[in-house]
Every structure is written in structure tokens, then in C-alpha cells.
Amino acid sequence: MRLEEEIKQNKKFSNEFEKLAVNILYTSSWLEAQNIQRFKPYGISPQQYNVLRILRGSSPKPLMLSDISSRMIDKNSNATRLVEKLRLKGFVKREVCENNRRQVDIVITSKGLDLLTEIDNATDTWGESFKSITKSEAEALNNVLDRLRE
């Protein structure tokens, strides 16, 4: 459905760049809602999923909280709170660094890795949201979005 219909806008946008900005924001919100539903059965938020993926990517090497924060998709996320919630669920561990007692290292647990594997196996269903575009269209859109942030 066209953006104007989705947001029930009668008046035209002043230009294509304004429409693009609104379209990106609207689509981002739509994707966020899809992700919330995607992770709900697993008892985690999209931001917690992001932390788990970051830790899986560095595994078995631990990361400090600042490393996790710098890699987060949502830069406004409270990484300390997210890590603590994941720790309470048994998905991550916090360990005091042997070389620097003031440093706390964070690692993903086997339970956290198992959860990500379970989510990965269900990702095909989530990918249905993208069935209306081709792989080459996805690549082109990725390139345009990358250029926009340059």
C-alpha cells in the first residue's frame, strides 16, 4: 500500500525527499512492530535480541558494556539494563576481568546461543514480510540507504 494511503494523507508531500524521510520513519516503525511480535514468544525484546547477536558475533571473546553499546542498532538503548535483563534470564554472564578488576566482561551463555538458534530457525517465517521485493531490489535499497547515511 502506498504511504499516503497508509497514513491517510490527502495533501501531497512538498517533495520526494520529504516523502522519503516520512516513508523511512514509517517503515522503520512498521518493522519494529513486526520484530516485537517476532520475539514475543521468546520473552525478549528486539533490543535484547540485538545484544545477543552482538555477543554471539564476538563469541567466545567477551565484550565490555561500552563495546556492546557502540554496536547497538538503537543507539538510545540502555545497554546496562538490557544486559541485566538477559543475565537474569540466563542468556548472558557478567565476569570480572582477571587482568583489570574494574572491567566487567560480558559473554553469551549456551542458553543464549540456543535461543538464537531457535530464533534463526524461525526466521524464514519472519522473512515473509519481504516477499514482495526481489533480492536485487533489496540489494539496491541497501545501497541507497548506505549512501544516505554517508
mmCIF file of C-alpha atoms in Angstrom:
data_model
loop_
_atom_site.group_PDB
_atom_site.id
_atom_site.type_symbol
_atom_site.label_atom_id
_atom_site.label_comp_id
_atom_site.label_asym_id
_atom_site.label_seq_id
_atom_site.Cartn_x
_atom_site.Cartn_y
_atom_site.Cartn_z
ATOM 1 C CA MET A 1 0.000 0.000 0.000
ATOM 2 C CA ARG A 2 1.247 3.485 -0.813
ATOM 3 C CA LEU A 3 2.497 5.643 2.046
ATOM 4 C CA GLU A 4 -0.173 8.305 1.520
ATOM 5 C CA GLU A 5 -2.870 5.655 1.925
ATOM 6 C CA GLU A 6 -1.191 4.112 4.977
ATOM 7 C CA ILE A 7 -1.023 7.435 6.819
ATOM 8 C CA LYS A 8 -4.297 8.703 5.341
ATOM 9 C CA GLN A 9 -2.696 11.817 3.907
ATOM 10 C CA ASN A 10 -4.757 13.872 1.487
ATOM 11 C CA LYS A 11 -2.245 16.624 0.808
ATOM 12 C CA LYS A 12 0.804 15.867 -1.341
ATOM 13 C CA PHE A 13 4.283 15.933 0.150
ATOM 14 C CA SER A 14 6.209 19.097 -0.663
ATOM 15 C CA ASN A 15 8.854 16.991 -2.461
ATOM 16 C CA GLU A 16 10.129 13.437 -2.869
ATOM 17 C CA PHE A 17 12.795 13.895 -0.169
ATOM 18 C CA GLU A 18 10.191 14.798 2.443
ATOM 19 C CA LYS A 19 8.171 11.757 1.377
ATOM 20 C CA LEU A 20 11.314 9.603 1.581
ATOM 21 C CA ALA A 21 12.038 10.727 5.145
ATOM 22 C CA VAL A 22 8.463 10.025 6.264
ATOM 23 C CA ASN A 23 8.475 6.716 4.397
ATOM 24 C CA ILE A 24 11.699 5.575 6.082
ATOM 25 C CA LEU A 25 10.378 6.552 9.528
ATOM 26 C CA TYR A 26 7.020 4.886 8.900
ATOM 27 C CA THR A 27 8.639 1.712 7.566
ATOM 28 C CA SER A 28 11.064 1.622 10.491
ATOM 29 C CA SER A 29 8.138 1.773 12.906
ATOM 30 C CA TRP A 30 6.364 -0.964 10.934
ATOM 31 C CA LEU A 31 9.462 -3.195 11.088
ATOM 32 C CA GLU A 32 9.857 -2.529 14.819
ATOM 33 C CA ALA A 33 6.261 -3.677 15.401
ATOM 34 C CA GLN A 34 6.971 -6.813 13.331
ATOM 35 C CA ASN A 35 10.069 -7.511 15.430
ATOM 36 C CA ILE A 36 8.229 -7.038 18.716
ATOM 37 C CA GLN A 37 5.760 -9.717 17.626
ATOM 38 C CA ARG A 38 8.589 -11.908 16.306
ATOM 39 C CA PHE A 39 10.414 -12.005 19.653
ATOM 40 C CA LYS A 40 7.400 -12.014 21.970
ATOM 41 C CA PRO A 41 7.151 -15.843 22.085
ATOM 42 C CA TYR A 42 10.783 -15.972 23.238
ATOM 43 C CA GLY A 43 10.311 -13.435 26.041
ATOM 44 C CA ILE A 44 12.819 -10.923 24.683
ATOM 45 C CA SER A 45 12.689 -7.506 23.041
ATOM 46 C CA PRO A 46 14.263 -6.543 19.708
ATOM 47 C CA GLN A 47 16.945 -4.641 21.645
ATOM 48 C CA GLN A 48 17.746 -7.714 23.765
ATOM 49 C CA TYR A 49 17.951 -9.768 20.578
ATOM 50 C CA ASN A 50 20.416 -7.211 19.212
ATOM 51 C CA VAL A 51 22.619 -7.606 22.320
ATOM 52 C CA LEU A 52 22.541 -11.393 21.990
ATOM 53 C CA ARG A 53 23.515 -11.205 18.313
ATOM 54 C CA ILE A 54 26.386 -8.839 19.128
ATOM 55 C CA LEU A 55 27.666 -11.220 21.797
ATOM 56 C CA ARG A 56 27.282 -14.247 19.519
ATOM 57 C CA GLY A 57 29.302 -12.416 16.881
ATOM 58 C CA SER A 58 32.182 -11.880 19.300
ATOM 59 C CA SER A 59 31.939 -15.297 20.982
ATOM 60 C CA PRO A 60 33.950 -16.742 22.614
ATOM 61 C CA LYS A 61 35.654 -13.367 23.135
ATOM 62 C CA PRO A 62 33.868 -11.356 25.846
ATOM 63 C CA LEU A 63 32.845 -7.743 25.335
ATOM 64 C CA MET A 64 32.723 -4.798 27.668
ATOM 65 C CA LEU A 65 29.472 -2.867 28.011
ATOM 66 C CA SER A 66 30.901 0.036 26.000
ATOM 67 C CA ASP A 67 31.683 -2.360 23.118
ATOM 68 C CA ILE A 68 28.101 -3.603 23.110
ATOM 69 C CA SER A 69 26.699 -0.059 23.267
ATOM 70 C CA SER A 70 28.800 1.071 20.304
ATOM 71 C CA ARG A 71 27.484 -1.814 18.173
ATOM 72 C CA MET A 72 23.792 -1.423 19.033
ATOM 73 C CA ILE A 73 21.359 -0.644 16.213
ATOM 74 C CA ASP A 74 19.285 1.572 18.525
ATOM 75 C CA LYS A 75 21.855 3.978 19.950
ATOM 76 C CA ASN A 76 19.307 5.156 22.555
ATOM 77 C CA SER A 77 19.070 1.699 24.138
ATOM 78 C CA ASN A 78 20.164 1.316 27.737
ATOM 79 C CA ALA A 79 22.722 -1.466 27.320
ATOM 80 C CA THR A 80 23.256 -1.824 31.075
ATOM 81 C CA ARG A 81 19.569 -2.547 31.654
ATOM 82 C CA LEU A 82 19.353 -4.860 28.621
ATOM 83 C CA VAL A 83 22.373 -6.914 29.726
ATOM 84 C CA GLU A 84 20.997 -7.206 33.259
ATOM 85 C CA LYS A 85 17.625 -8.477 31.997
ATOM 86 C CA LEU A 86 19.403 -11.008 29.789
ATOM 87 C CA ARG A 87 21.613 -12.067 32.730
ATOM 88 C CA LEU A 88 18.560 -12.671 34.918
ATOM 89 C CA LYS A 89 17.130 -14.909 32.165
ATOM 90 C CA GLY A 90 20.394 -16.853 31.964
ATOM 91 C CA PHE A 91 21.254 -15.753 28.411
ATOM 92 C CA VAL A 92 24.454 -13.852 29.301
ATOM 93 C CA LYS A 93 27.097 -13.856 32.039
ATOM 94 C CA ARG A 94 28.986 -10.963 33.549
ATOM 95 C CA GLU A 95 32.523 -11.730 34.665
ATOM 96 C CA VAL A 96 35.150 -9.567 36.319
ATOM 97 C CA CYS A 97 38.199 -9.374 34.055
ATOM 98 C CA GLU A 98 41.235 -11.159 35.507
ATOM 99 C CA ASN A 99 43.652 -8.503 34.191
ATOM 100 C CA ASN A 100 41.611 -5.467 35.249
ATOM 101 C CA ARG A 101 39.354 -5.882 38.293
ATOM 102 C CA ARG A 102 37.387 -2.732 37.332
ATOM 103 C CA GLN A 103 36.440 -4.188 33.945
ATOM 104 C CA VAL A 104 33.355 -6.374 33.584
ATOM 105 C CA ASP A 105 33.291 -8.729 30.624
ATOM 106 C CA ILE A 106 30.010 -9.932 29.169
ATOM 107 C CA VAL A 107 29.640 -13.257 27.347
ATOM 108 C CA ILE A 108 26.722 -15.127 25.851
ATOM 109 C CA THR A 109 25.817 -18.415 27.556
ATOM 110 C CA SER A 110 24.963 -21.689 25.864
ATOM 111 C CA LYS A 111 21.328 -20.955 26.765
ATOM 112 C CA GLY A 112 21.614 -17.640 24.899
ATOM 113 C CA LEU A 113 23.181 -19.363 21.885
ATOM 114 C CA ASP A 114 20.408 -21.979 21.910
ATOM 115 C CA LEU A 115 17.784 -19.219 21.943
ATOM 116 C CA LEU A 116 19.393 -17.514 18.935
ATOM 117 C CA THR A 117 19.498 -20.830 17.063
ATOM 118 C CA GLU A 118 15.799 -21.324 17.773
ATOM 119 C CA ILE A 119 15.018 -17.792 16.536
ATOM 120 C CA ASP A 120 17.247 -18.276 13.467
ATOM 121 C CA ASN A 121 15.314 -21.417 12.547
ATOM 122 C CA ALA A 122 12.043 -19.456 12.689
ATOM 123 C CA THR A 123 13.436 -16.533 10.655
ATOM 124 C CA ASP A 124 12.140 -17.943 7.372
ATOM 125 C CA THR A 125 8.614 -17.182 8.535
ATOM 126 C CA TRP A 126 9.616 -13.654 9.547
ATOM 127 C CA GLY A 127 11.221 -13.157 6.133
ATOM 128 C CA GLU A 128 7.775 -13.435 4.555
ATOM 129 C CA SER A 129 7.466 -9.686 5.204
ATOM 130 C CA PHE A 130 9.996 -9.147 2.422
ATOM 131 C CA LYS A 131 8.478 -11.468 -0.196
ATOM 132 C CA SER A 132 7.132 -8.530 -2.205
ATOM 133 C CA ILE A 133 10.646 -7.436 -3.248
ATOM 134 C CA THR A 134 13.365 -9.310 -5.099
ATOM 135 C CA LYS A 135 16.897 -9.954 -3.882
ATOM 136 C CA SER A 136 18.252 -7.416 -6.392
ATOM 137 C CA GLU A 137 15.727 -4.808 -5.173
ATOM 138 C CA ALA A 138 16.831 -5.494 -1.586
ATOM 139 C CA GLU A 139 20.482 -5.042 -2.609
ATOM 140 C CA ALA A 140 19.656 -1.788 -4.413
ATOM 141 C CA LEU A 141 17.709 -0.465 -1.433
ATOM 142 C CA ASN A 142 20.558 -1.419 0.924
ATOM 143 C CA ASN A 143 22.984 0.508 -1.300
ATOM 144 C CA VAL A 144 20.736 3.588 -1.361
ATOM 145 C CA LEU A 145 20.288 3.540 2.420
ATOM 146 C CA ASP A 146 24.049 3.128 2.942
ATOM 147 C CA ARG A 147 24.685 6.137 0.662
ATOM 148 C CA LEU A 148 22.059 8.178 2.532
ATOM 149 C CA ARG A 149 23.996 7.732 5.794
ATOM 150 C CA GLU A 150 27.355 8.705 4.256
#
